[in-house]
Amino acid sequence: MDAYWENKVDLTAALRMAAILDLLEGVDNHFSVMLSEKPFRFLLNPNRRHWSALRASELVEVNETGSPIGDFEAPEKTAFFIHSRIHMACPQAKCIFHTHMRYATALTMLGDGRLEPVVQSALKFFGQAAYLDDFGGLALDEEEGDRMAKALGDKRILFLANHGVIIVGPTVAHAFNDLYYLEKACMAQITAMSSGVPLKRIPQDVAAHTHEQMQKDRDDQSSRHFSEIKRILDKDEPDYAS
């Protein structure tokens, strides 16, 4: 399998599994993966198609102006401006996932909402989460995309106030692993907060040490997790790779 087709298959697998796990909102969220810097090209899910039925051959290759390569519909405008500007500005963002998944989005709706070091899974993201605390409306221009890219900086996660989250990584496998565990961490935190009892925070030094421990296993966990996802899809929904 050549690299171009492998990127399409992997991105479609991520979209399909995100739909199965209900990590999407209707047809309004988007995933991308960078193909090349010169010429600037990236893959994106097609405009307002439900992820549950997407095939690899339907993903759209997009250039620096937002025009599709080949006989495809142009991407949704906010998808283009968010993904293109972050791909251009943030070297770590080879893959970008933007979702309105339930619990991570709920955190962005709270005053000064932050992912707290209160559960082990949250420590995967200790020091790796950035926050854009002012909602700026729809990302219908380069300025809003650039604002997001600047807020993300060199981090892996960006919480968008009153909106959703952006997850970036070096590969589809890394981004999906973070997507999954981020939502689990946010779900645990929101559930604990709903009790009305103060959160029990893990000490900063222990949180930082545990984060470093987790980084040693990050590549292997991401790769194995994603391999299992593709194994499930190969059995239950093999048309994703067509």
Coordinates of C-alpha atoms in Angstrom, one line a residue:
M1 CA 0.0 0.0 0.0
D2 CA 1.5 3.3 -1.0
A3 CA 1.7 6.2 1.5
Y4 CA -1.0 8.3 -0.2
W5 CA -3.6 5.5 -0.1
E6 CA -2.5 4.5 3.4
N7 CA -3.2 8.0 4.6
K8 CA -6.7 7.8 3.1
V9 CA -7.4 4.4 4.7
D10 CA -6.2 5.5 8.1
L11 CA -8.1 8.8 8.1
T12 CA -11.2 7.0 7.0
A13 CA -10.8 4.4 9.8
A14 CA -10.5 7.2 12.3
L15 CA -13.6 8.9 11.0
R16 CA -15.6 5.6 11.0
M17 CA -14.6 4.7 14.6
A18 CA -15.2 8.2 15.8
A19 CA -18.8 7.8 14.5
I20 CA -19.2 4.5 16.2
L21 CA -18.1 6.0 19.5
D22 CA -20.3 9.1 19.0
L23 CA -17.3 11.5 19.0
L24 CA -18.9 13.7 16.3
E25 CA -21.8 16.2 15.9
G26 CA -23.9 15.5 12.8
V27 CA -22.0 16.3 9.7
D28 CA -20.2 19.4 11.0
N29 CA -16.8 18.1 12.3
H30 CA -13.6 17.4 10.4
F31 CA -10.4 15.4 10.3
S32 CA -7.3 16.0 8.1
V33 CA -3.9 14.7 7.4
M34 CA -1.0 16.6 5.8
L35 CA 0.3 15.2 2.5
S36 CA 3.0 17.7 1.5
E37 CA 4.2 21.2 2.3
K38 CA 5.4 22.0 -1.3
P39 CA 3.0 21.9 -2.9
F40 CA 0.7 22.4 0.1
R41 CA -1.7 19.5 0.1
F42 CA -3.8 17.9 2.8
L43 CA -6.6 15.3 3.0
L44 CA -10.0 16.2 4.5
N45 CA -13.3 14.4 4.9
P46 CA -15.8 15.6 2.3
N47 CA -18.3 18.4 2.9
R48 CA -21.1 17.5 5.2
R49 CA -21.0 13.7 4.7
H50 CA -21.7 11.5 7.7
W51 CA -18.6 9.7 8.9
S52 CA -20.4 6.4 9.4
A53 CA -20.6 5.7 5.7
L54 CA -17.4 7.3 4.4
R55 CA -15.0 5.4 2.1
A56 CA -11.3 6.1 1.6
S57 CA -11.8 6.9 -2.0
E58 CA -14.2 9.8 -1.0
L59 CA -11.7 11.8 1.0
V60 CA -10.8 15.1 -0.6
E61 CA -7.3 16.3 -1.4
V62 CA -7.2 20.1 -0.9
N63 CA -4.6 22.8 -1.9
E64 CA -3.6 26.1 -0.4
T65 CA -6.6 28.0 -1.8
G66 CA -9.2 25.4 -0.6
S67 CA -9.7 24.0 -4.1
P68 CA -10.1 20.2 -4.4
I69 CA -7.7 18.2 -6.5
G70 CA -9.8 16.2 -8.9
D71 CA -13.5 15.9 -9.3
F72 CA -14.7 16.6 -5.8
E73 CA -16.9 19.2 -4.1
A74 CA -14.9 22.0 -2.3
P75 CA -14.5 21.5 1.4
E76 CA -16.7 23.2 4.0
K77 CA -15.3 26.7 4.6
T78 CA -14.6 26.4 8.3
A79 CA -12.9 23.1 7.8
F80 CA -10.6 24.6 5.3
F81 CA -9.7 27.7 7.3
I82 CA -9.2 25.8 10.6
H83 CA -7.1 22.9 9.1
S84 CA -5.1 24.8 6.5
R85 CA -3.9 27.5 8.9
I86 CA -3.0 25.1 11.7
H87 CA -1.2 22.7 9.2
M88 CA 0.8 25.7 7.9
A89 CA 1.7 27.2 11.3
C90 CA 2.2 24.2 13.7
P91 CA 4.9 21.7 12.7
Q92 CA 3.6 19.0 15.1
A93 CA 0.1 19.1 13.4
K94 CA 0.6 16.6 10.6
C95 CA -2.8 15.3 11.5
I96 CA -5.7 17.4 12.9
F97 CA -9.0 16.3 14.4
H98 CA -11.7 18.9 15.2
T99 CA -14.8 17.6 17.1
H100 CA -17.6 18.8 19.2
M101 CA -17.5 15.6 21.3
R102 CA -19.7 15.8 24.3
Y103 CA -17.6 15.9 27.4
A104 CA -14.6 17.8 26.0
T105 CA -17.0 20.4 24.6
A106 CA -18.9 20.6 28.0
L107 CA -15.6 21.6 29.6
T108 CA -15.3 24.5 27.1
M109 CA -18.7 25.8 28.3
L110 CA -17.5 26.3 31.9
G111 CA -16.1 29.6 33.1
D112 CA -12.3 29.0 33.2
G113 CA -12.9 25.4 32.3
R114 CA -9.7 23.4 32.4
L115 CA -8.7 19.8 32.1
E116 CA -7.6 19.2 35.6
P117 CA -5.0 16.6 36.9
V118 CA -7.7 14.6 38.7
V119 CA -7.7 11.3 36.9
Q120 CA -4.8 9.2 35.5
S121 CA -5.9 9.5 31.9
A122 CA -5.8 13.3 32.1
L123 CA -2.1 13.1 32.8
K124 CA -1.4 12.0 29.2
F125 CA -2.1 15.7 28.4
F126 CA -0.4 17.3 31.4
G127 CA 1.3 20.5 30.0
Q128 CA -0.1 19.7 26.5
A129 CA -3.4 21.5 26.5
A130 CA -3.9 25.0 25.3
Y131 CA -7.0 27.2 25.6
L132 CA -8.7 29.8 23.4
D133 CA -10.9 31.4 26.0
D134 CA -12.8 33.9 23.7
F135 CA -15.4 32.5 21.3
G136 CA -14.8 34.2 17.9
G137 CA -17.7 33.0 15.8
L138 CA -17.4 30.7 12.8
A139 CA -14.0 30.3 11.3
L140 CA -14.8 31.7 7.9
D141 CA -11.5 33.5 7.2
E142 CA -7.8 33.1 7.7
E143 CA -7.8 35.4 10.7
E144 CA -9.8 33.0 12.8
G145 CA -7.8 30.0 11.7
D146 CA -4.6 31.9 12.5
R147 CA -6.0 32.8 16.0
M148 CA -6.5 29.1 16.7
A149 CA -3.1 28.2 15.4
K150 CA -1.5 30.8 17.6
A151 CA -3.4 29.6 20.6
L152 CA -2.4 26.0 20.0
G153 CA 1.3 26.9 19.7
D154 CA 3.4 23.7 20.2
K155 CA 0.7 21.8 22.2
R156 CA -1.3 18.7 21.2
I157 CA -4.7 19.8 22.4
L158 CA -6.7 23.1 22.0
F159 CA -9.9 23.7 23.8
L160 CA -12.0 26.3 22.0
A161 CA -14.3 28.2 24.3
N162 CA -18.0 27.5 23.8
H163 CA -17.2 25.4 20.7
G164 CA -15.2 22.1 20.9
V165 CA -11.6 20.8 20.7
I166 CA -8.7 20.4 18.3
I167 CA -6.3 17.5 18.6
V168 CA -3.1 17.3 16.6
G169 CA -0.4 14.7 16.2
P170 CA 2.3 13.3 14.0
T171 CA 0.2 10.5 12.7
V172 CA -3.5 9.5 12.5
A173 CA -2.8 6.8 15.1
H174 CA -1.4 9.4 17.6
A175 CA -4.2 11.8 17.0
F176 CA -6.9 9.1 17.4
N177 CA -5.4 7.8 20.6
D178 CA -5.4 11.3 22.1
L179 CA -9.0 11.9 20.8
Y180 CA -10.2 8.8 22.6
Y181 CA -8.4 9.3 25.9
L182 CA -9.1 13.0 26.0
E183 CA -12.9 12.4 25.9
K184 CA -12.5 9.7 28.6
A185 CA -10.6 12.1 30.8
C186 CA -13.2 14.9 30.3
M187 CA -16.0 12.5 30.9
A188 CA -14.5 11.4 34.2
Q189 CA -13.9 15.0 35.3
I190 CA -17.4 16.3 34.3
T191 CA -18.9 13.3 36.1
A192 CA -16.9 14.0 39.3
M193 CA -17.8 17.7 39.1
S194 CA -21.5 16.8 38.9
S195 CA -21.3 15.3 42.4
G196 CA -20.8 18.8 43.9
V197 CA -17.8 17.5 45.9
P198 CA -14.4 19.3 45.4
L199 CA -12.1 17.6 43.0
K200 CA -9.1 15.8 44.4
R201 CA -6.1 17.0 42.4
I202 CA -3.0 15.0 41.8
P203 CA 0.1 17.0 43.0
Q204 CA 1.9 18.8 40.3
D205 CA 5.2 16.9 40.7
V206 CA 3.4 13.6 40.6
A207 CA 1.4 14.6 37.6
A208 CA 4.5 15.8 35.7
H209 CA 6.4 12.6 36.5
T210 CA 3.5 10.4 35.5
H211 CA 3.1 12.3 32.2
E212 CA 6.8 11.6 31.4
Q213 CA 6.3 7.9 32.2
M214 CA 3.4 7.8 29.8
Q215 CA 5.4 9.4 27.0
K216 CA 7.7 6.5 26.9
D217 CA 4.8 4.2 25.9
R218 CA 2.9 6.7 23.7
D219 CA 4.1 5.5 20.3
D220 CA 3.5 1.8 21.1
Q221 CA 0.1 2.4 22.6
S222 CA -1.1 4.7 19.8
S223 CA 0.1 2.2 17.1
R224 CA -1.5 -0.8 18.8
H225 CA -4.7 1.0 19.6
F226 CA -5.1 2.1 16.0
S227 CA -4.2 -1.4 14.7
E228 CA -7.0 -2.8 16.8
I229 CA -9.5 -0.2 15.5
K230 CA -8.6 -1.2 11.9
R231 CA -8.9 -4.9 12.8
I232 CA -12.4 -4.3 14.1
L233 CA -13.4 -2.3 11.0
D234 CA -11.8 -4.8 8.6
K235 CA -14.2 -7.4 10.1
D236 CA -17.3 -5.4 10.6
E237 CA -17.1 -2.5 8.0
P238 CA -14.5 -3.5 5.4
D239 CA -15.9 -1.0 2.8
Y240 CA -14.2 1.8 4.7
A241 CA -10.9 0.9 2.9
S242 CA -12.4 1.0 -0.6

